[in-house]
Amino acid sequence: MKKILALIAAISLVTLTACGQANSAATLGDVTITQTDFQKTVATLVKEREGVDTSQMQLENGAALNRSQLRFMIITTIFDELAKELKLEISKTEMTTNRQDLVSQSGGEEQLANNLVGAQIASTNFERYIRAIIISDKLTTALKSSGIAEADISGKISELVTAKAKQLKIEINPRYGIWDNETGDVLAKDSAGDAIKSTPAN
């Protein structure tokens, strides 16, 4: 009887894990990027390309687009988690001001929309993008205040992001690939399940 119960428990665990992966695009600690939210983001981005002259834009499609969009959502989530850990508060005023600055720099709302398409950022992810910028700026200010040389700040922020990613134990739905902490990227997988890493040309 004990063996039967143990077998049932093991099967249940596998089933629950499979269901979790099916319903999530990625998990970062206790944060879940749901399949629904992720797929809506990709669909929105593709839809927003319509009516925009994309002939001079280098845009991704298919699996490559899925990986880049998932990476964007993961990285911005990592910045949010860093902000929580370091108690960095983002005010509505900061969000509004930064948005207005980006609109102004773009030359208006219409051009901003075009720029977002070119940058492969869905309008629904624009707020995530702004938050990440603000958090990065706050990290930069804090690092400068602690005596870090300006030339080293970018590297220090990358170290913080990598360390937080490892701490969060990021897991990705296998259909999209695997997460690589060292490169901070979503890597494709070959038929054997191994990650495919790009190699420089000789």
PDB file of C-alpha atoms in Angstrom:
ATOM      1  CA  MET A   1       0.000   0.000   0.000  1.00  0.00           C
ATOM      2  CA  LYS A   2       2.817   2.418   0.867  1.00  0.00           C
ATOM      3  CA  LYS A   3       4.448   1.770  -2.513  1.00  0.00           C
ATOM      4  CA  ILE A   4       1.153   2.483  -4.287  1.00  0.00           C
ATOM      5  CA  LEU A   5       0.672   5.730  -2.359  1.00  0.00           C
ATOM      6  CA  ALA A   6       4.243   6.775  -3.134  1.00  0.00           C
ATOM      7  CA  LEU A   7       3.680   6.056  -6.837  1.00  0.00           C
ATOM      8  CA  ILE A   8       0.454   8.077  -6.863  1.00  0.00           C
ATOM      9  CA  ALA A   9       2.235  10.965  -5.133  1.00  0.00           C
ATOM     10  CA  ALA A  10       5.058  10.867  -7.687  1.00  0.00           C
ATOM     11  CA  ILE A  11       2.621  10.839 -10.613  1.00  0.00           C
ATOM     12  CA  SER A  12       0.679  13.721  -9.071  1.00  0.00           C
ATOM     13  CA  LEU A  13       3.876  15.751  -8.662  1.00  0.00           C
ATOM     14  CA  VAL A  14       4.822  15.227 -12.319  1.00  0.00           C
ATOM     15  CA  THR A  15       1.304  16.178 -13.415  1.00  0.00           C
ATOM     16  CA  LEU A  16       1.300  19.320 -11.302  1.00  0.00           C
ATOM     17  CA  THR A  17       4.716  20.318 -12.659  1.00  0.00           C
ATOM     18  CA  ALA A  18       3.565  19.791 -16.238  1.00  0.00           C
ATOM     19  CA  CYS A  19       0.434  21.844 -15.598  1.00  0.00           C
ATOM     20  CA  GLY A  20       2.528  24.607 -14.075  1.00  0.00           C
ATOM     21  CA  GLN A  21       4.752  24.747 -17.131  1.00  0.00           C
ATOM     22  CA  ALA A  22       1.751  24.695 -19.452  1.00  0.00           C
ATOM     23  CA  ASN A  23       0.177  27.662 -17.675  1.00  0.00           C
ATOM     24  CA  SER A  24       3.342  29.733 -17.324  1.00  0.00           C
ATOM     25  CA  ALA A  25       5.844  31.110 -19.792  1.00  0.00           C
ATOM     26  CA  ALA A  26       8.404  31.599 -17.018  1.00  0.00           C
ATOM     27  CA  THR A  27       8.738  31.690 -13.250  1.00  0.00           C
ATOM     28  CA  LEU A  28      11.131  33.855 -11.254  1.00  0.00           C
ATOM     29  CA  GLY A  29      10.968  32.895  -7.607  1.00  0.00           C
ATOM     30  CA  ASP A  30       7.344  33.462  -6.630  1.00  0.00           C
ATOM     31  CA  VAL A  31       6.645  35.594  -9.720  1.00  0.00           C
ATOM     32  CA  THR A  32       4.948  33.961 -12.696  1.00  0.00           C
ATOM     33  CA  ILE A  33       4.808  35.289 -16.242  1.00  0.00           C
ATOM     34  CA  THR A  34       1.659  33.582 -17.448  1.00  0.00           C
ATOM     35  CA  GLN A  35       1.224  32.108 -20.889  1.00  0.00           C
ATOM     36  CA  THR A  36      -1.820  34.316 -21.367  1.00  0.00           C
ATOM     37  CA  ASP A  37       0.041  37.550 -20.622  1.00  0.00           C
ATOM     38  CA  PHE A  38       3.048  36.515 -22.667  1.00  0.00           C
ATOM     39  CA  GLN A  39       1.074  35.427 -25.719  1.00  0.00           C
ATOM     40  CA  LYS A  40      -1.005  38.617 -25.592  1.00  0.00           C
ATOM     41  CA  THR A  41       2.207  40.640 -25.585  1.00  0.00           C
ATOM     42  CA  VAL A  42       3.569  38.883 -28.670  1.00  0.00           C
ATOM     43  CA  ALA A  43       0.215  39.148 -30.463  1.00  0.00           C
ATOM     44  CA  THR A  44       0.005  42.865 -29.633  1.00  0.00           C
ATOM     45  CA  LEU A  45       3.514  43.503 -30.929  1.00  0.00           C
ATOM     46  CA  VAL A  46       2.829  41.696 -34.211  1.00  0.00           C
ATOM     47  CA  LYS A  47      -0.481  43.544 -34.614  1.00  0.00           C
ATOM     48  CA  GLU A  48       1.187  46.912 -34.020  1.00  0.00           C
ATOM     49  CA  ARG A  49       3.531  46.301 -36.939  1.00  0.00           C
ATOM     50  CA  GLU A  50       0.565  46.658 -39.267  1.00  0.00           C
ATOM     51  CA  GLY A  51       0.329  50.132 -40.748  1.00  0.00           C
ATOM     52  CA  VAL A  52       3.976  50.867 -39.924  1.00  0.00           C
ATOM     53  CA  ASP A  53       6.694  50.938 -42.566  1.00  0.00           C
ATOM     54  CA  THR A  54       8.932  48.148 -41.310  1.00  0.00           C
ATOM     55  CA  SER A  55      10.966  47.759 -44.514  1.00  0.00           C
ATOM     56  CA  GLN A  56      14.069  49.273 -42.907  1.00  0.00           C
ATOM     57  CA  MET A  57      13.591  47.565 -39.542  1.00  0.00           C
ATOM     58  CA  GLN A  58      15.322  44.387 -38.472  1.00  0.00           C
ATOM     59  CA  LEU A  59      12.439  42.588 -36.803  1.00  0.00           C
ATOM     60  CA  GLU A  60      12.267  39.103 -35.369  1.00  0.00           C
ATOM     61  CA  ASN A  61       9.542  36.572 -36.028  1.00  0.00           C
ATOM     62  CA  GLY A  62       8.507  33.135 -34.853  1.00  0.00           C
ATOM     63  CA  ALA A  63      10.605  31.414 -32.203  1.00  0.00           C
ATOM     64  CA  ALA A  64      13.226  34.179 -32.175  1.00  0.00           C
ATOM     65  CA  LEU A  65      10.532  36.768 -31.430  1.00  0.00           C
ATOM     66  CA  ASN A  66       9.131  34.617 -28.632  1.00  0.00           C
ATOM     67  CA  ARG A  67      12.564  34.291 -27.037  1.00  0.00           C
ATOM     68  CA  SER A  68      13.389  38.001 -27.248  1.00  0.00           C
ATOM     69  CA  GLN A  69      10.007  39.022 -25.827  1.00  0.00           C
ATOM     70  CA  LEU A  70      10.266  36.525 -22.992  1.00  0.00           C
ATOM     71  CA  ARG A  71      13.779  37.782 -22.244  1.00  0.00           C
ATOM     72  CA  PHE A  72      12.442  41.358 -22.113  1.00  0.00           C
ATOM     73  CA  MET A  73       9.730  40.370 -19.642  1.00  0.00           C
ATOM     74  CA  ILE A  74      12.206  38.392 -17.528  1.00  0.00           C
ATOM     75  CA  ILE A  75      14.818  41.161 -17.407  1.00  0.00           C
ATOM     76  CA  THR A  76      12.257  43.837 -16.506  1.00  0.00           C
ATOM     77  CA  THR A  77      10.889  41.547 -13.797  1.00  0.00           C
ATOM     78  CA  ILE A  78      14.418  41.109 -12.423  1.00  0.00           C
ATOM     79  CA  PHE A  79      14.743  44.902 -12.239  1.00  0.00           C
ATOM     80  CA  ASP A  80      11.428  45.037 -10.356  1.00  0.00           C
ATOM     81  CA  GLU A  81      12.698  42.417  -7.910  1.00  0.00           C
ATOM     82  CA  LEU A  82      15.941  44.357  -7.422  1.00  0.00           C
ATOM     83  CA  ALA A  83      13.896  47.472  -6.685  1.00  0.00           C
ATOM     84  CA  LYS A  84      11.917  45.570  -4.038  1.00  0.00           C
ATOM     85  CA  GLU A  85      15.075  44.194  -2.435  1.00  0.00           C
ATOM     86  CA  LEU A  86      16.793  47.577  -2.353  1.00  0.00           C
ATOM     87  CA  LYS A  87      13.583  49.411  -1.413  1.00  0.00           C
ATOM     88  CA  LEU A  88      13.685  51.655  -4.481  1.00  0.00           C
ATOM     89  CA  GLU A  89      10.316  53.339  -4.836  1.00  0.00           C
ATOM     90  CA  ILE A  90       8.969  54.376  -8.240  1.00  0.00           C
ATOM     91  CA  SER A  91       6.410  57.172  -8.035  1.00  0.00           C
ATOM     92  CA  LYS A  92       3.597  57.891 -10.477  1.00  0.00           C
ATOM     93  CA  THR A  93       5.191  61.276 -11.078  1.00  0.00           C
ATOM     94  CA  GLU A  94       8.452  59.629 -12.134  1.00  0.00           C
ATOM     95  CA  MET A  95       6.573  57.308 -14.481  1.00  0.00           C
ATOM     96  CA  THR A  96       4.616  60.190 -16.013  1.00  0.00           C
ATOM     97  CA  THR A  97       7.663  62.441 -16.375  1.00  0.00           C
ATOM     98  CA  ASN A  98       9.751  59.730 -18.015  1.00  0.00           C
ATOM     99  CA  ARG A  99       6.938  58.863 -20.384  1.00  0.00           C
ATOM    100  CA  GLN A 100       6.537  62.496 -21.396  1.00  0.00           C
ATOM    101  CA  ASP A 101      10.296  62.756 -21.959  1.00  0.00           C
ATOM    102  CA  LEU A 102      10.275  59.710 -24.234  1.00  0.00           C
ATOM    103  CA  VAL A 103       7.313  61.050 -26.206  1.00  0.00           C
ATOM    104  CA  SER A 104       9.068  64.399 -26.598  1.00  0.00           C
ATOM    105  CA  GLN A 105      12.360  62.786 -27.640  1.00  0.00           C
ATOM    106  CA  SER A 106      10.502  60.703 -30.220  1.00  0.00           C
ATOM    107  CA  GLY A 107       8.729  63.700 -31.728  1.00  0.00           C
ATOM    108  CA  GLY A 108       5.210  62.866 -30.615  1.00  0.00           C
ATOM    109  CA  GLU A 109       2.921  59.943 -29.836  1.00  0.00           C
ATOM    110  CA  GLU A 110       2.737  58.679 -33.427  1.00  0.00           C
ATOM    111  CA  GLN A 111       6.492  58.568 -33.861  1.00  0.00           C
ATOM    112  CA  LEU A 112       6.850  56.975 -30.437  1.00  0.00           C
ATOM    113  CA  ALA A 113       4.532  54.186 -31.582  1.00  0.00           C
ATOM    114  CA  ASN A 114       6.738  53.659 -34.640  1.00  0.00           C
ATOM    115  CA  ASN A 115       9.867  53.674 -32.485  1.00  0.00           C
ATOM    116  CA  LEU A 116       8.383  51.054 -30.174  1.00  0.00           C
ATOM    117  CA  VAL A 117       7.698  48.804 -33.157  1.00  0.00           C
ATOM    118  CA  GLY A 118      11.301  49.227 -34.284  1.00  0.00           C
ATOM    119  CA  ALA A 119      12.561  48.480 -30.783  1.00  0.00           C
ATOM    120  CA  GLN A 120      10.234  45.457 -30.613  1.00  0.00           C
ATOM    121  CA  ILE A 121       8.487  46.717 -27.490  1.00  0.00           C
ATOM    122  CA  ALA A 122       4.732  46.165 -27.368  1.00  0.00           C
ATOM    123  CA  SER A 123       2.723  49.180 -26.234  1.00  0.00           C
ATOM    124  CA  THR A 124       1.430  47.021 -23.380  1.00  0.00           C
ATOM    125  CA  ASN A 125       5.040  46.603 -22.215  1.00  0.00           C
ATOM    126  CA  PHE A 126       5.944  50.281 -22.457  1.00  0.00           C
ATOM    127  CA  GLU A 127       5.296  50.831 -18.760  1.00  0.00           C
ATOM    128  CA  ARG A 128       7.578  47.896 -17.901  1.00  0.00           C
ATOM    129  CA  TYR A 129      10.253  49.512 -20.066  1.00  0.00           C
ATOM    130  CA  ILE A 130       9.881  52.878 -18.323  1.00  0.00           C
ATOM    131  CA  ARG A 131      10.067  51.255 -14.881  1.00  0.00           C
ATOM    132  CA  ALA A 132      13.256  49.441 -15.863  1.00  0.00           C
ATOM    133  CA  ILE A 133      14.815  52.719 -17.038  1.00  0.00           C
ATOM    134  CA  ILE A 134      13.939  54.459 -13.777  1.00  0.00           C
ATOM    135  CA  ILE A 135      15.250  51.574 -11.671  1.00  0.00           C
ATOM    136  CA  SER A 136      18.466  51.497 -13.710  1.00  0.00           C
ATOM    137  CA  ASP A 137      18.888  55.251 -13.177  1.00  0.00           C
ATOM    138  CA  LYS A 138      18.374  54.844  -9.434  1.00  0.00           C
ATOM    139  CA  LEU A 139      20.902  52.016  -9.312  1.00  0.00           C
ATOM    140  CA  THR A 140      23.354  54.194 -11.226  1.00  0.00           C
ATOM    141  CA  THR A 141      22.894  57.045  -8.748  1.00  0.00           C
ATOM    142  CA  ALA A 142      23.331  54.710  -5.768  1.00  0.00           C
ATOM    143  CA  LEU A 143      26.480  53.137  -7.215  1.00  0.00           C
ATOM    144  CA  LYS A 144      27.987  56.546  -7.954  1.00  0.00           C
ATOM    145  CA  SER A 145      27.265  57.635  -4.395  1.00  0.00           C
ATOM    146  CA  SER A 146      29.031  54.539  -3.080  1.00  0.00           C
ATOM    147  CA  GLY A 147      32.190  55.487  -4.956  1.00  0.00           C
ATOM    148  CA  ILE A 148      31.931  53.221  -7.995  1.00  0.00           C
ATOM    149  CA  ALA A 149      33.660  54.755 -11.019  1.00  0.00           C
ATOM    150  CA  GLU A 150      31.294  55.744 -13.814  1.00  0.00           C
ATOM    151  CA  ALA A 151      33.127  53.455 -16.248  1.00  0.00           C
ATOM    152  CA  ASP A 152      32.379  50.472 -13.976  1.00  0.00           C
ATOM    153  CA  ILE A 153      28.713  51.179 -13.282  1.00  0.00           C
ATOM    154  CA  SER A 154      27.273  49.305 -16.270  1.00  0.00           C
ATOM    155  CA  GLY A 155      29.256  46.221 -15.316  1.00  0.00           C
ATOM    156  CA  LYS A 156      28.132  46.469 -11.686  1.00  0.00           C
ATOM    157  CA  ILE A 157      24.479  46.680 -12.725  1.00  0.00           C
ATOM    158  CA  SER A 158      24.958  43.604 -14.921  1.00  0.00           C
ATOM    159  CA  GLU A 159      26.451  41.808 -11.916  1.00  0.00           C
ATOM    160  CA  LEU A 160      23.434  42.742  -9.796  1.00  0.00           C
ATOM    161  CA  VAL A 161      21.039  41.483 -12.482  1.00  0.00           C
ATOM    162  CA  THR A 162      22.948  38.206 -12.887  1.00  0.00           C
ATOM    163  CA  ALA A 163      23.094  37.621  -9.127  1.00  0.00           C
ATOM    164  CA  LYS A 164      19.371  38.302  -8.745  1.00  0.00           C
ATOM    165  CA  ALA A 165      18.563  36.006 -11.684  1.00  0.00           C
ATOM    166  CA  LYS A 166      20.488  33.170 -10.010  1.00  0.00           C
ATOM    167  CA  GLN A 167      18.764  33.844  -6.709  1.00  0.00           C
ATOM    168  CA  LEU A 168      15.325  33.714  -8.354  1.00  0.00           C
ATOM    169  CA  LYS A 169      16.080  30.322  -9.965  1.00  0.00           C
ATOM    170  CA  ILE A 170      14.425  31.236 -13.252  1.00  0.00           C
ATOM    171  CA  GLU A 171      12.558  28.473 -15.042  1.00  0.00           C
ATOM    172  CA  ILE A 172      11.211  28.735 -18.582  1.00  0.00           C
ATOM    173  CA  ASN A 173       8.516  26.754 -20.325  1.00  0.00           C
ATOM    174  CA  PRO A 174      10.531  24.268 -22.450  1.00  0.00           C
ATOM    175  CA  ARG A 175       8.636  25.271 -25.585  1.00  0.00           C
ATOM    176  CA  TYR A 176      10.579  28.570 -25.582  1.00  0.00           C
ATOM    177  CA  GLY A 177      14.033  27.245 -24.693  1.00  0.00           C
ATOM    178  CA  ILE A 178      16.105  27.586 -21.530  1.00  0.00           C
ATOM    179  CA  TRP A 179      17.348  30.488 -19.436  1.00  0.00           C
ATOM    180  CA  ASP A 180      21.100  31.115 -19.325  1.00  0.00           C
ATOM    181  CA  ASN A 181      22.181  33.068 -16.236  1.00  0.00           C
ATOM    182  CA  GLU A 182      25.591  33.888 -17.662  1.00  0.00           C
ATOM    183  CA  THR A 183      24.325  35.538 -20.845  1.00  0.00           C
ATOM    184  CA  GLY A 184      21.051  36.742 -19.358  1.00  0.00           C
ATOM    185  CA  ASP A 185      19.208  35.343 -22.339  1.00  0.00           C
ATOM    186  CA  VAL A 186      16.656  32.773 -23.445  1.00  0.00           C
ATOM    187  CA  LEU A 187      18.476  30.195 -25.542  1.00  0.00           C
ATOM    188  CA  ALA A 188      16.935  27.920 -28.151  1.00  0.00           C
ATOM    189  CA  LYS A 189      17.189  24.161 -27.684  1.00  0.00           C
ATOM    190  CA  ASP A 190      18.114  21.575 -30.269  1.00  0.00           C
ATOM    191  CA  SER A 191      16.223  18.332 -30.729  1.00  0.00           C
ATOM    192  CA  ALA A 192      18.356  16.688 -28.032  1.00  0.00           C
ATOM    193  CA  GLY A 193      17.343  19.330 -25.518  1.00  0.00           C
ATOM    194  CA  ASP A 194      20.691  21.104 -25.418  1.00  0.00           C
ATOM    195  CA  ALA A 195      20.976  24.867 -25.621  1.00  0.00           C
ATOM    196  CA  ILE A 196      22.092  26.282 -28.939  1.00  0.00           C
ATOM    197  CA  LYS A 197      24.641  29.038 -28.425  1.00  0.00           C
ATOM    198  CA  SER A 198      25.794  31.213 -31.271  1.00  0.00           C
ATOM    199  CA  THR A 199      29.462  30.830 -32.153  1.00  0.00           C
ATOM    200  CA  PRO A 200      31.577  33.566 -33.713  1.00  0.00           C
ATOM    201  CA  ALA A 201      32.575  33.147 -37.328  1.00  0.00           C
ATOM    202  CA  ASN A 202      36.202  32.298 -38.004  1.00  0.00           C
TER     203      ASN A 202
END
